[in-house]
PDB file of N, CA and C in Angstrom:
ATOM      1  N   MET E1154       4.032  61.631 -21.551  1.00 91.00           N
ATOM      2  CA  MET E1154       5.328  60.991 -21.648  1.00 91.00           C
ATOM      3  C   MET E1154       6.496  61.897 -21.917  1.00 91.00           C
ATOM      4  N   LYS E1155       7.670  61.904 -20.756  1.00 91.00           N
ATOM      5  CA  LYS E1155       8.739  62.669 -21.517  1.00 91.00           C
ATOM      6  C   LYS E1155       9.956  62.010 -21.225  1.00 91.00           C
ATOM      7  N   THR E1156      11.032  62.539 -21.685  1.00 94.00           N
ATOM      8  CA  THR E1156      12.370  61.736 -21.762  1.00 94.00           C
ATOM      9  C   THR E1156      12.922  62.589 -20.345  1.00 94.00           C
ATOM     10  N   ALA E1157      14.046  61.870 -20.242  1.00 94.00           N
ATOM     11  CA  ALA E1157      14.732  62.003 -18.788  1.00 94.00           C
ATOM     12  C   ALA E1157      15.575  63.536 -19.061  1.00 94.00           C
ATOM     13  N   SER E1158      16.018  63.784 -20.049  1.00 94.00           N
ATOM     14  CA  SER E1158      16.372  65.127 -20.355  1.00 94.00           C
ATOM     15  C   SER E1158      15.407  66.310 -20.433  1.00 94.00           C
ATOM     16  N   LYS E1159      14.278  65.879 -20.540  1.00 91.00           N
ATOM     17  CA  LYS E1159      13.198  66.958 -20.578  1.00 91.00           C
ATOM     18  C   LYS E1159      12.859  67.368 -19.001  1.00 91.00           C
ATOM     19  N   ILE E1160      12.925  66.350 -18.379  1.00 91.00           N
ATOM     20  CA  ILE E1160      12.566  66.264 -16.813  1.00 91.00           C
ATOM     21  C   ILE E1160      13.814  67.117 -16.215  1.00 91.00           C
ATOM     22  N   ALA E1161      14.841  66.586 -16.639  1.00 92.00           N
ATOM     23  CA  ALA E1161      16.065  67.481 -16.024  1.00 92.00           C
ATOM     24  C   ALA E1161      16.205  69.063 -16.230  1.00 92.00           C
ATOM     25  N   LYS E1162      15.841  69.082 -17.675  1.00 90.00           N
ATOM     26  CA  LYS E1162      15.748  70.752 -17.923  1.00 90.00           C
ATOM     27  C   LYS E1162      14.589  71.677 -17.166  1.00 90.00           C
ATOM     28  N   GLU E1163      13.552  70.874 -17.067  1.00 88.00           N
ATOM     29  CA  GLU E1163      12.559  71.391 -16.461  1.00 88.00           C
ATOM     30  C   GLU E1163      12.855  71.926 -14.780  1.00 88.00           C
ATOM     31  N   CYS E1164      13.534  70.736 -14.431  1.00 89.00           N
ATOM     32  CA  CYS E1164      14.070  70.931 -12.931  1.00 89.00           C
ATOM     33  C   CYS E1164      15.256  71.483 -12.840  1.00 89.00           C
ATOM     34  N   GLY E1165      15.854  71.960 -13.705  1.00 89.00           N
ATOM     35  CA  GLY E1165      17.153  72.741 -13.530  1.00 89.00           C
ATOM     36  C   GLY E1165      18.370  71.802 -13.102  1.00 89.00           C
ATOM     37  N   ILE E1166      18.330  70.446 -13.405  1.00 92.00           N
ATOM     38  CA  ILE E1166      19.577  69.793 -12.628  1.00 92.00           C
ATOM     39  C   ILE E1166      20.060  68.824 -13.845  1.00 92.00           C
ATOM     40  N   ASP E1167      21.198  68.143 -13.399  1.00 95.00           N
ATOM     41  CA  ASP E1167      21.800  67.659 -14.622  1.00 95.00           C
ATOM     42  C   ASP E1167      21.159  66.092 -14.830  1.00 95.00           C
ATOM     43  N   VAL E1168      21.075  66.100 -15.969  1.00 96.00           N
ATOM     44  CA  VAL E1168      20.572  64.810 -16.833  1.00 96.00           C
ATOM     45  C   VAL E1168      20.961  63.230 -15.948  1.00 96.00           C
ATOM     46  N   ASP E1169      22.242  63.647 -15.695  1.00 96.00           N
ATOM     47  CA  ASP E1169      22.986  62.106 -15.277  1.00 96.00           C
ATOM     48  C   ASP E1169      22.417  62.080 -13.746  1.00 96.00           C
ATOM     49  N   TYR E1170      21.896  62.917 -13.392  1.00 96.00           N
ATOM     50  CA  TYR E1170      21.403  62.787 -11.799  1.00 96.00           C
ATOM     51  C   TYR E1170      19.970  62.085 -12.060  1.00 96.00           C
ATOM     52  N   ILE E1171      19.197  62.382 -12.994  1.00 96.00           N
ATOM     53  CA  ILE E1171      17.712  61.736 -13.408  1.00 96.00           C
ATOM     54  C   ILE E1171      17.905  60.369 -13.697  1.00 96.00           C
ATOM     55  N   TYR E1172      18.946  60.075 -14.484  1.00 96.00           N
ATOM     56  CA  TYR E1172      19.358  58.710 -14.881  1.00 96.00           C
ATOM     57  C   TYR E1172      19.991  57.946 -13.708  1.00 96.00           C
ATOM     58  N   HIS E1173      20.349  58.779 -12.542  1.00 96.00           N
ATOM     59  CA  HIS E1173      20.852  57.959 -11.171  1.00 96.00           C
ATOM     60  C   HIS E1173      19.748  57.207 -10.656  1.00 96.00           C
ATOM     61  N   ILE E1174      18.602  58.393 -10.675  1.00 96.00           N
ATOM     62  CA  ILE E1174      17.462  58.005  -9.708  1.00 96.00           C
ATOM     63  C   ILE E1174      16.700  56.938 -10.753  1.00 96.00           C
ATOM     64  N   ILE E1175      16.928  56.893 -11.953  1.00 96.00           N
ATOM     65  CA  ILE E1175      15.744  56.143 -12.786  1.00 96.00           C
ATOM     66  C   ILE E1175      16.643  54.236 -12.183  1.00 96.00           C
ATOM     67  N   LYS E1176      17.840  54.393 -12.300  1.00 96.00           N
ATOM     68  CA  LYS E1176      18.535  53.367 -12.029  1.00 96.00           C
ATOM     69  C   LYS E1176      18.273  52.906 -10.511  1.00 96.00           C
ATOM     70  N   LYS E1177      18.567  53.865  -9.822  1.00 96.00           N
ATOM     71  CA  LYS E1177      18.470  53.306  -8.091  1.00 96.00           C
ATOM     72  C   LYS E1177      17.059  53.147  -7.929  1.00 96.00           C
ATOM     73  N   GLU E1178      15.852  53.505  -8.511  1.00 96.00           N
ATOM     74  CA  GLU E1178      14.516  53.340  -8.211  1.00 96.00           C
ATOM     75  C   GLU E1178      14.064  52.128  -8.981  1.00 96.00           C
ATOM     76  N   LYS E1179      14.822  51.582 -10.219  1.00 96.00           N
ATOM     77  CA  LYS E1179      14.540  50.320 -11.009  1.00 96.00           C
ATOM     78  C   LYS E1179      13.200  50.921 -11.774  1.00 96.00           C
ATOM     79  N   ILE E1180      13.335  52.120 -12.235  1.00 95.00           N
ATOM     80  CA  ILE E1180      11.819  52.649 -13.162  1.00 95.00           C
ATOM     81  C   ILE E1180      12.191  51.730 -14.549  1.00 95.00           C
ATOM     82  N   ILE E1181      11.208  51.354 -14.895  1.00 95.00           N
ATOM     83  CA  ILE E1181      11.317  50.917 -16.314  1.00 95.00           C
ATOM     84  C   ILE E1181      10.559  51.542 -17.172  1.00 95.00           C
ATOM     85  N   ARG E1182      11.347  52.168 -18.173  1.00 94.00           N
ATOM     86  CA  ARG E1182      10.960  53.276 -19.139  1.00 94.00           C
ATOM     87  C   ARG E1182      10.341  52.331 -20.465  1.00 94.00           C
ATOM     88  N   GLU E1183       9.311  52.848 -21.089  1.00 93.00           N
ATOM     89  CA  GLU E1183       8.798  52.455 -22.393  1.00 93.00           C
ATOM     90  C   GLU E1183       9.350  53.425 -23.411  1.00 93.00           C
ATOM     91  N   ASN E1184      10.067  52.770 -24.385  1.00 94.00           N
ATOM     92  CA  ASN E1184      10.703  53.426 -25.481  1.00 94.00           C
ATOM     93  C   ASN E1184      11.484  54.525 -25.178  1.00 94.00           C
ATOM     94  N   PHE E1185      11.989  54.664 -23.826  1.00 92.00           N
ATOM     95  CA  PHE E1185      13.061  55.828 -23.267  1.00 92.00           C
ATOM     96  C   PHE E1185      11.940  56.953 -22.547  1.00 92.00           C
ATOM     97  N   LEU E1186      10.797  56.539 -22.786  1.00 96.00           N
ATOM     98  CA  LEU E1186      10.106  57.611 -22.212  1.00 96.00           C
ATOM     99  C   LEU E1186       9.408  57.430 -20.634  1.00 96.00           C
ATOM    100  N   ILE E1187       9.210  58.489 -19.864  1.00 95.00           N
ATOM    101  CA  ILE E1187       8.926  58.309 -18.425  1.00 95.00           C
ATOM    102  C   ILE E1187       7.377  58.659 -18.318  1.00 95.00           C
ATOM    103  N   ASN E1188       6.752  57.700 -17.843  1.00 94.00           N
ATOM    104  CA  ASN E1188       5.078  58.308 -18.017  1.00 94.00           C
ATOM    105  C   ASN E1188       4.905  59.141 -16.678  1.00 94.00           C
ATOM    106  N   LYS E1189       3.750  59.583 -16.494  1.00 92.00           N
ATOM    107  CA  LYS E1189       3.190  60.743 -15.590  1.00 92.00           C
ATOM    108  C   LYS E1189       3.459  60.261 -14.079  1.00 92.00           C
ATOM    109  N   TYR E1190       3.050  59.029 -13.743  1.00 94.00           N
ATOM    110  CA  TYR E1190       3.371  58.571 -12.619  1.00 94.00           C
ATOM    111  C   TYR E1190       4.975  58.220 -12.287  1.00 94.00           C
ATOM    112  N   GLN E1191       5.581  57.849 -12.972  1.00 95.00           N
ATOM    113  CA  GLN E1191       7.379  57.802 -12.861  1.00 95.00           C
ATOM    114  C   GLN E1191       7.808  59.200 -12.713  1.00 95.00           C
ATOM    115  N   GLU E1192       7.280  60.118 -13.336  1.00 93.00           N
ATOM    116  CA  GLU E1192       7.629  61.554 -13.455  1.00 93.00           C
ATOM    117  C   GLU E1192       7.166  62.308 -11.807  1.00 93.00           C
ATOM    118  N   ASP E1193       6.233  61.753 -11.633  1.00 91.00           N
ATOM    119  CA  ASP E1193       5.764  62.330 -10.201  1.00 91.00           C
ATOM    120  C   ASP E1193       6.486  61.915  -9.132  1.00 91.00           C
ATOM    121  N   HIS E1194       7.043  60.482  -9.355  1.00 94.00           N
ATOM    122  CA  HIS E1194       7.926  59.969  -8.163  1.00 94.00           C
ATOM    123  C   HIS E1194       9.324  60.396  -8.306  1.00 94.00           C
ATOM    124  N   ILE E1195       9.766  60.505  -9.610  1.00 95.00           N
ATOM    125  CA  ILE E1195      11.344  61.396  -9.567  1.00 95.00           C
ATOM    126  C   ILE E1195      11.010  62.742  -8.939  1.00 95.00           C
ATOM    127  N   HIS E1196       9.884  63.416  -9.357  1.00 92.00           N
ATOM    128  CA  HIS E1196       9.804  64.808  -8.682  1.00 92.00           C
ATOM    129  C   HIS E1196       9.809  64.683  -7.114  1.00 92.00           C
ATOM    130  N   GLN E1197       9.191  63.829  -6.573  1.00 92.00           N
ATOM    131  CA  GLN E1197       8.940  63.620  -5.099  1.00 92.00           C
ATOM    132  C   GLN E1197      10.628  63.353  -4.721  1.00 92.00           C
ATOM    133  N   ILE E1198      11.483  62.524  -5.134  1.00 94.00           N
ATOM    134  CA  ILE E1198      12.670  62.016  -4.798  1.00 94.00           C
ATOM    135  C   ILE E1198      13.488  63.368  -4.807  1.00 94.00           C
ATOM    136  N   LEU E1199      13.648  63.810  -5.954  1.00 94.00           N
ATOM    137  CA  LEU E1199      14.084  65.338  -6.094  1.00 94.00           C
ATOM    138  C   LEU E1199      13.723  66.441  -4.923  1.00 94.00           C
ATOM    139  N   TYR E1200      12.474  66.310  -4.589  1.00 92.00           N
ATOM    140  CA  TYR E1200      12.080  67.465  -3.618  1.00 92.00           C
ATOM    141  C   TYR E1200      12.836  67.108  -2.142  1.00 92.00           C
ATOM    142  N   PHE E1201      12.462  65.742  -1.953  1.00 92.00           N
ATOM    143  CA  PHE E1201      13.111  65.097  -0.622  1.00 92.00           C
ATOM    144  C   PHE E1201      14.421  65.070  -0.160  1.00 92.00           C
ATOM    145  N   GLU E1202      15.403  65.138  -1.218  1.00 93.00           N
ATOM    146  CA  GLU E1202      16.680  65.244  -1.262  1.00 93.00           C
ATOM    147  C   GLU E1202      17.218  66.566  -1.402  1.00 93.00           C
ATOM    148  N   GLY E1203      16.334  67.421  -1.674  1.00 92.00           N
ATOM    149  CA  GLY E1203      16.528  69.171  -1.776  1.00 92.00           C
ATOM    150  C   GLY E1203      17.232  69.510  -2.875  1.00 92.00           C
ATOM    151  N   LYS E1204      16.837  68.700  -4.108  1.00 91.00           N
ATOM    152  CA  LYS E1204      17.515  69.314  -5.458  1.00 91.00           C
ATOM    153  C   LYS E1204      16.485  70.195  -5.856  1.00 91.00           C
ATOM    154  N   ILE E1205      15.232  70.060  -5.643  1.00 89.00           N
ATOM    155  CA  ILE E1205      14.181  71.271  -6.212  1.00 89.00           C
ATOM    156  C   ILE E1205      13.483  71.627  -4.630  1.00 89.00           C
ATOM    157  N   SER E1206      12.973  72.906  -4.824  1.00 87.00           N
ATOM    158  CA  SER E1206      12.375  73.446  -3.792  1.00 87.00           C
ATOM    159  C   SER E1206      10.944  73.386  -3.637  1.00 87.00           C
ATOM    160  N   GLU E1207      10.333  73.070  -4.748  1.00 77.00           N
ATOM    161  CA  GLU E1207       8.807  73.069  -4.653  1.00 77.00           C
ATOM    162  C   GLU E1207       8.150  72.171  -5.829  1.00 77.00           C
ATOM    163  N   ILE E1208       6.983  71.479  -5.301  1.00 68.00           N
ATOM    164  CA  ILE E1208       6.195  70.548  -6.361  1.00 68.00           C
ATOM    165  C   ILE E1208       5.007  70.910  -6.768  1.00 68.00           C
ATOM    166  N   THR E1209       4.412  71.208  -7.901  1.00 66.00           N
ATOM    167  CA  THR E1209       3.267  71.531  -8.282  1.00 66.00           C
ATOM    168  C   THR E1209       2.296  70.393  -8.879  1.00 66.00           C
ATOM    169  N   ILE E1210       1.433  69.916  -7.965  1.00 63.00           N
ATOM    170  CA  ILE E1210       0.641  69.098  -8.183  1.00 63.00           C
ATOM    171  C   ILE E1210      -0.575  69.149  -9.029  1.00 63.00           C
ATOM    172  N   GLU E1211      -1.132  68.777  -9.944  1.00 64.00           N
ATOM    173  CA  GLU E1211      -2.181  69.382 -10.951  1.00 64.00           C
ATOM    174  C   GLU E1211      -3.400  68.730 -10.159  1.00 64.00           C
ATOM    175  N   SER E1212      -4.536  69.187 -10.216  1.00 67.00           N
ATOM    176  CA  SER E1212      -5.718  68.612  -9.684  1.00 67.00           C
ATOM    177  C   SER E1212      -6.715  68.770 -10.543  1.00 67.00           C
ATOM    178  N   LYS E1213      -7.623  67.880 -10.496  1.00 68.00           N
ATOM    179  CA  LYS E1213      -8.905  67.798 -11.198  1.00 68.00           C
ATOM    180  C   LYS E1213      -9.603  69.250 -10.991  1.00 68.00           C
ATOM    181  N   ILE E1214      -9.737  69.553  -9.778  1.00 71.00           N
ATOM    182  CA  ILE E1214     -10.370  71.048  -9.434  1.00 71.00           C
ATOM    183  C   ILE E1214      -9.923  72.158 -10.337  1.00 71.00           C
ATOM    184  N   ASN E1215      -8.500  72.218 -10.868  1.00 61.00           N
ATOM    185  CA  ASN E1215      -8.280  73.236 -11.692  1.00 61.00           C
ATOM    186  C   ASN E1215      -8.697  72.925 -13.386  1.00 61.00           C
ATOM    187  N   VAL E1216      -9.098  71.785 -13.435  1.00 64.00           N
ATOM    188  CA  VAL E1216      -9.506  71.530 -14.903  1.00 64.00           C
ATOM    189  C   VAL E1216     -10.850  72.252 -15.349  1.00 64.00           C
ATOM    190  N   CYS E1217     -10.962  72.862 -16.211  1.00 67.00           N
ATOM    191  CA  CYS E1217     -11.804  73.331 -16.784  1.00 67.00           C
ATOM    192  C   CYS E1217     -12.748  72.381 -17.615  1.00 67.00           C
ATOM    193  N   THR E1218     -13.884  72.388 -17.626  1.00 66.00           N
ATOM    194  CA  THR E1218     -14.750  71.382 -18.323  1.00 66.00           C
ATOM    195  C   THR E1218     -15.719  72.323 -19.059  1.00 66.00           C
ATOM    196  N   LYS E1219     -16.254  71.862 -20.399  1.00 67.00           N
ATOM    197  CA  LYS E1219     -16.897  72.670 -20.947  1.00 67.00           C
ATOM    198  C   LYS E1219     -18.330  71.774 -21.093  1.00 67.00           C
ATOM    199  N   LYS E1220     -19.399  72.460 -20.481  1.00 66.00           N
ATOM    200  CA  LYS E1220     -20.742  71.907 -20.399  1.00 66.00           C
ATOM    201  C   LYS E1220     -21.460  72.541 -21.676  1.00 66.00           C
ATOM    202  N   ASP E1221     -22.416  71.791 -22.253  1.00 56.00           N
ATOM    203  CA  ASP E1221     -23.056  71.924 -23.666  1.00 56.00           C
ATOM    204  C   ASP E1221     -24.299  72.387 -23.232  1.00 56.00           C
TER     205      ASP E1221
END
């Protein structure tokens, strides 16, 4: 879970724009934190509005598992 300011810093945009998206999309935050799914939704909006140029989506394929 991340704050809006952390997401803005990672994306290189103004934090006010993140708050604008939160308000526009009616995202309900828990203790001012944004969960993983809400963060992905915000990233998709930023991508399709042209504010960011790429999205990296993590996959379970890339996760290393330790076998005993």
